């Protein structure tokens, strides 16, 4: 609460009697009125519990895309043996995913500013989930590589727009903690990837590495409707810059 001092000047005319009793009495007397007015706290960010649902959707999507990058490395020998390709050729399963992220990470952020953060984030989650289904039912290496590429495109949208949405989900006073939780989720998902992949491969085939994404992706997509919808800037995308970024 802030102390607001309001000084008002009140005129007190001097009388002879008053002058005799108190010669020190001033002609003008300043009276200070102090009023306590509670400061109005404007809470930004989303209200509870919508804030928690939005954060759940963001963390679930982030964990999916990071975990999927880690578990695929472990399955390369199994994939090569099942699809009848060389170990060198199976590396494209990982390379396609990483190349797509590098190509579309910056364009996804620019597209989010033009068309809306939540819209592009949800499109990324939907594309990642659909591509995971395509990976699950792939019967050849080219089909799997193409599906992994589109997985990477969806992952780029999730990575680029997830952090941007944080500042609209949580109030500014809690933004540092929210960024910390996001960083912890990324670190834990990356560290747990090999263990999760090994656990799945010990009881099921490699398609289940991608099938596990389907229910989590659908849940994250539904929960993403609780995310904020900041006003897009509406600026036009620079197609030339996007093509140059993808080409390099």
Tab-separated table of C-alpha atoms in Angstrom:
chain	number	residue	atom	x	y	z
A	1	UNK	CA	0.000	0.000	0.000
A	2	UNK	CA	1.222	3.477	-0.865
A	3	UNK	CA	0.833	6.579	1.352
A	4	UNK	CA	-0.676	9.332	-0.681
A	5	UNK	CA	-0.171	12.770	0.846
A	6	UNK	CA	-2.661	15.445	-0.204
A	7	UNK	CA	-1.746	18.893	1.003
A	8	UNK	CA	-4.581	21.351	1.291
A	9	UNK	CA	-4.250	24.976	2.299
A	10	UNK	CA	-6.981	26.227	4.631
A	11	UNK	CA	-7.367	29.961	5.448
A	12	UNK	CA	-7.751	30.850	9.145
A	13	UNK	CA	-8.422	34.594	9.618
A	14	UNK	CA	-6.693	36.067	12.660
A	15	UNK	CA	-8.842	37.596	15.421
A	16	UNK	CA	-7.596	40.037	18.071
A	17	UNK	CA	-8.233	37.535	20.851
A	18	UNK	CA	-6.366	34.843	19.045
A	19	UNK	CA	-3.496	37.211	18.324
A	20	UNK	CA	-3.141	38.006	22.018
A	21	UNK	CA	-3.112	34.378	23.128
A	22	UNK	CA	-0.849	33.103	20.413
A	23	UNK	CA	1.215	35.499	18.420
A	24	UNK	CA	2.908	32.551	16.740
A	25	UNK	CA	-0.247	31.329	15.061
A	26	UNK	CA	0.282	31.622	11.259
A	27	UNK	CA	-2.247	33.254	8.992
A	28	UNK	CA	-2.127	30.267	6.692
A	29	UNK	CA	-2.064	26.783	8.128
A	30	UNK	CA	-1.141	23.729	6.097
A	31	UNK	CA	-3.083	20.607	6.874
A	32	UNK	CA	-1.817	17.306	5.529
A	33	UNK	CA	-4.326	14.515	5.045
A	34	UNK	CA	-2.815	11.066	4.733
A	35	UNK	CA	-4.903	8.386	3.099
A	36	UNK	CA	-3.994	4.780	2.662
A	37	UNK	CA	-5.111	3.461	-0.718
A	38	UNK	CA	-4.293	-0.166	-1.499
A	39	UNK	CA	-2.387	-0.486	-4.753
A	40	UNK	CA	-4.342	-2.251	-7.442
A	41	UNK	CA	-2.494	-5.378	-8.577
A	42	UNK	CA	-3.174	-6.221	-12.173
A	43	UNK	CA	-2.489	-9.922	-12.653
A	44	UNK	CA	-1.299	-10.776	-16.156
A	45	UNK	CA	-1.073	-14.262	-17.562
A	46	UNK	CA	-3.824	-16.872	-17.494
A	47	UNK	CA	-6.084	-17.466	-14.495
A	48	UNK	CA	-5.916	-20.676	-12.507
A	49	UNK	CA	-6.725	-23.503	-13.355
A	50	UNK	CA	-6.517	-22.622	-17.062
A	51	UNK	CA	-2.879	-21.684	-16.500
A	52	UNK	CA	-2.080	-25.210	-15.329
A	53	UNK	CA	-3.788	-26.867	-18.301
A	54	UNK	CA	-1.894	-24.631	-20.711
A	55	UNK	CA	1.413	-25.414	-18.995
A	56	UNK	CA	0.597	-29.132	-19.081
A	57	UNK	CA	-0.012	-28.975	-22.832
A	58	UNK	CA	3.226	-27.080	-23.408
A	59	UNK	CA	5.385	-29.389	-21.284
A	60	UNK	CA	3.788	-32.549	-22.710
A	61	UNK	CA	4.509	-31.395	-26.257
A	62	UNK	CA	8.071	-30.320	-25.420
A	63	UNK	CA	8.817	-33.632	-23.707
A	64	UNK	CA	7.451	-35.542	-26.703
A	65	UNK	CA	9.620	-33.814	-29.285
A	66	UNK	CA	12.782	-34.018	-27.168
A	67	UNK	CA	12.166	-37.622	-26.136
A	68	UNK	CA	11.498	-38.691	-29.715
A	69	UNK	CA	14.850	-37.354	-30.838
A	70	UNK	CA	16.650	-39.391	-28.182
A	71	UNK	CA	14.875	-42.742	-28.427
A	72	UNK	CA	15.246	-43.052	-32.212
A	73	UNK	CA	19.040	-43.227	-31.963
A	74	UNK	CA	18.810	-46.333	-29.838
A	75	UNK	CA	16.539	-48.105	-32.331
A	76	UNK	CA	18.692	-47.642	-35.449
A	77	UNK	CA	20.200	-51.168	-35.433
A	78	UNK	CA	16.765	-52.709	-34.962
A	79	UNK	CA	15.245	-50.544	-37.698
A	80	UNK	CA	18.055	-51.392	-40.116
A	81	UNK	CA	17.653	-55.103	-39.476
A	82	UNK	CA	13.844	-55.056	-39.746
A	83	UNK	CA	13.689	-52.958	-42.915
A	84	UNK	CA	16.620	-54.730	-44.539
A	85	UNK	CA	18.873	-51.704	-44.996
A	86	UNK	CA	22.434	-50.918	-44.037
A	87	UNK	CA	23.345	-49.267	-40.766
A	88	UNK	CA	24.630	-46.228	-42.673
A	89	UNK	CA	21.306	-45.809	-44.472
A	90	UNK	CA	19.316	-46.076	-41.237
A	91	UNK	CA	21.040	-42.933	-39.941
A	92	UNK	CA	18.685	-40.951	-42.213
A	93	UNK	CA	15.942	-41.707	-39.679
A	94	UNK	CA	17.715	-39.382	-37.263
A	95	UNK	CA	19.146	-36.981	-39.842
A	96	UNK	CA	15.770	-36.227	-41.450
A	97	UNK	CA	14.306	-35.258	-38.073
A	98	UNK	CA	17.189	-32.976	-37.171
A	99	UNK	CA	17.398	-31.348	-40.609
A	100	UNK	CA	13.684	-30.504	-40.516
A	101	UNK	CA	14.060	-28.832	-37.110
A	102	UNK	CA	16.999	-26.724	-38.301
A	103	UNK	CA	15.171	-25.750	-41.502
A	104	UNK	CA	11.887	-24.710	-39.911
A	105	UNK	CA	12.734	-23.530	-36.385
A	106	UNK	CA	13.129	-19.844	-37.279
A	107	UNK	CA	10.354	-19.803	-39.943
A	108	UNK	CA	7.966	-21.357	-37.413
A	109	UNK	CA	8.641	-18.513	-34.997
A	110	UNK	CA	8.001	-15.935	-37.719
A	111	UNK	CA	4.821	-17.719	-38.791
A	112	UNK	CA	3.607	-17.698	-35.186
A	113	UNK	CA	3.915	-13.909	-35.066
A	114	UNK	CA	1.979	-13.618	-38.333
A	115	UNK	CA	-0.816	-16.153	-37.766
A	116	UNK	CA	-0.963	-16.600	-34.001
A	117	UNK	CA	1.153	-18.468	-31.474
A	118	UNK	CA	-1.495	-20.911	-30.298
A	119	UNK	CA	-2.678	-21.722	-33.817
A	120	UNK	CA	0.823	-22.605	-35.023
A	121	UNK	CA	1.677	-24.449	-31.808
A	122	UNK	CA	-1.404	-26.648	-32.104
A	123	UNK	CA	-0.664	-27.205	-35.796
A	124	UNK	CA	2.826	-28.361	-34.810
A	125	UNK	CA	1.470	-30.782	-32.206
A	126	UNK	CA	-1.099	-32.136	-34.685
A	127	UNK	CA	1.527	-32.573	-37.418
A	128	UNK	CA	3.912	-34.296	-35.016
A	129	UNK	CA	1.173	-36.697	-33.883
A	130	UNK	CA	0.090	-37.541	-37.429
A	131	UNK	CA	3.696	-38.055	-38.491
A	132	UNK	CA	4.180	-40.359	-35.498
A	133	UNK	CA	1.300	-42.469	-36.783
A	134	UNK	CA	2.957	-42.570	-40.211
A	135	UNK	CA	6.228	-43.680	-38.595
A	136	UNK	CA	4.392	-46.420	-36.734
A	137	UNK	CA	2.975	-47.917	-39.935
A	138	UNK	CA	6.045	-47.384	-42.138
A	139	UNK	CA	7.085	-50.457	-44.107
A	140	UNK	CA	10.177	-49.095	-45.848
A	141	UNK	CA	13.065	-46.784	-45.046
A	142	UNK	CA	12.025	-43.996	-47.495
A	143	UNK	CA	8.539	-43.950	-45.985
A	144	UNK	CA	9.976	-43.771	-42.479
A	145	UNK	CA	12.429	-41.016	-43.416
A	146	UNK	CA	9.680	-38.857	-44.953
A	147	UNK	CA	7.494	-39.361	-41.879
A	148	UNK	CA	10.389	-38.418	-39.626
A	149	UNK	CA	10.980	-35.268	-41.663
A	150	UNK	CA	7.393	-34.148	-41.050
A	151	UNK	CA	7.823	-35.046	-37.402
A	152	UNK	CA	10.721	-32.621	-37.359
A	153	UNK	CA	8.615	-29.878	-38.936
A	154	UNK	CA	6.030	-30.289	-36.186
A	155	UNK	CA	8.764	-30.337	-33.564
A	156	UNK	CA	10.179	-27.063	-34.899
A	157	UNK	CA	6.819	-25.353	-34.371
A	158	UNK	CA	6.534	-26.718	-30.834
A	159	UNK	CA	10.070	-25.652	-29.894
A	160	UNK	CA	9.844	-22.207	-31.468
A	161	UNK	CA	6.437	-21.220	-30.107
A	162	UNK	CA	6.438	-22.997	-26.751
A	163	UNK	CA	8.813	-20.558	-25.075
A	164	UNK	CA	7.004	-17.615	-26.666
A	165	UNK	CA	3.706	-18.782	-25.183
A	166	UNK	CA	5.195	-18.988	-21.689
A	167	UNK	CA	5.164	-15.208	-21.259
A	168	UNK	CA	1.418	-15.167	-21.924
A	169	UNK	CA	0.611	-18.200	-19.756
A	170	UNK	CA	2.322	-17.046	-16.542
A	171	UNK	CA	2.399	-13.572	-15.000
A	172	UNK	CA	5.630	-11.656	-15.318
A	173	UNK	CA	6.481	-12.179	-11.654
A	174	UNK	CA	6.505	-15.973	-12.215
A	175	UNK	CA	8.004	-16.026	-15.691
A	176	UNK	CA	11.470	-16.953	-14.452
A	177	UNK	CA	10.121	-20.001	-12.629
A	178	UNK	CA	8.104	-21.068	-15.672
A	179	UNK	CA	11.180	-20.871	-17.905
A	180	UNK	CA	13.040	-22.937	-15.329
A	181	UNK	CA	10.373	-25.648	-15.364
A	182	UNK	CA	10.529	-25.711	-19.138
A	183	UNK	CA	14.311	-26.119	-19.061
A	184	UNK	CA	14.078	-28.910	-16.470
A	185	UNK	CA	11.519	-30.762	-18.611
A	186	UNK	CA	13.796	-30.555	-21.662
A	187	UNK	CA	16.828	-31.760	-19.693
A	188	UNK	CA	14.965	-34.660	-18.086
A	189	UNK	CA	13.421	-35.755	-21.389
A	190	UNK	CA	16.798	-35.748	-23.108
A	191	UNK	CA	18.414	-37.710	-20.280
A	192	UNK	CA	15.577	-40.230	-20.011
A	193	UNK	CA	15.368	-40.866	-23.768
A	194	UNK	CA	17.783	-43.815	-23.986
A	195	UNK	CA	16.279	-45.511	-20.912
A	196	UNK	CA	12.720	-45.083	-22.190
A	197	UNK	CA	13.719	-46.360	-25.619
A	198	UNK	CA	15.460	-49.401	-24.155
A	199	UNK	CA	12.449	-50.184	-21.963
A	200	UNK	CA	10.095	-50.070	-24.957
A	201	UNK	CA	12.389	-52.150	-27.176
A	202	UNK	CA	12.708	-54.782	-24.454
A	203	UNK	CA	8.994	-55.578	-24.645
A	204	UNK	CA	7.920	-54.412	-28.136
A	205	UNK	CA	9.160	-53.646	-31.634
A	206	UNK	CA	10.539	-50.340	-32.899
A	207	UNK	CA	7.147	-49.076	-34.238
A	208	UNK	CA	6.036	-48.713	-30.623
A	209	UNK	CA	8.690	-46.038	-30.127
A	210	UNK	CA	6.493	-43.806	-32.276
A	211	UNK	CA	3.107	-45.275	-31.353
A	212	UNK	CA	3.600	-44.143	-27.753
A	213	UNK	CA	3.415	-40.557	-29.027
A	214	UNK	CA	-0.172	-40.888	-30.251
A	215	UNK	CA	-2.177	-40.814	-26.978
A	216	UNK	CA	0.125	-38.221	-25.391
A	217	UNK	CA	-0.012	-36.052	-28.504
A	218	UNK	CA	-3.807	-36.176	-28.603
A	219	UNK	CA	-4.064	-35.260	-24.910
A	220	UNK	CA	-1.614	-32.381	-25.376
A	221	UNK	CA	-3.578	-31.163	-28.396
A	222	UNK	CA	-6.844	-31.114	-26.440
A	223	UNK	CA	-5.228	-29.359	-23.486
A	224	UNK	CA	-3.698	-26.774	-25.836
A	225	UNK	CA	-7.139	-25.199	-26.328
A	226	UNK	CA	-6.626	-23.621	-22.904
A	227	UNK	CA	-3.585	-21.704	-24.138
A	228	UNK	CA	-3.727	-17.927	-24.592
A	229	UNK	CA	-4.360	-16.371	-27.972
A	230	UNK	CA	-2.164	-13.266	-28.210
A	231	UNK	CA	-2.958	-10.951	-31.064
A	232	UNK	CA	-0.783	-11.782	-34.096
A	233	UNK	CA	1.202	-8.995	-35.706
A	234	UNK	CA	-0.151	-9.871	-39.143
A	235	UNK	CA	3.131	-9.099	-40.872
A	236	UNK	CA	3.723	-10.841	-44.163
A	237	UNK	CA	6.133	-13.757	-44.212
A	238	UNK	CA	9.348	-13.280	-46.151
A	239	UNK	CA	9.253	-16.357	-48.378
A	240	UNK	CA	12.699	-15.605	-49.796
A	241	UNK	CA	14.274	-15.574	-46.348
A	242	UNK	CA	12.510	-18.813	-45.432
A	243	UNK	CA	13.795	-20.491	-48.577
A	244	UNK	CA	17.303	-19.174	-47.943
A	245	UNK	CA	17.197	-20.424	-44.353
A	246	UNK	CA	16.016	-23.848	-45.497
A	247	UNK	CA	18.629	-24.037	-48.237
A	248	UNK	CA	21.550	-23.212	-46.005
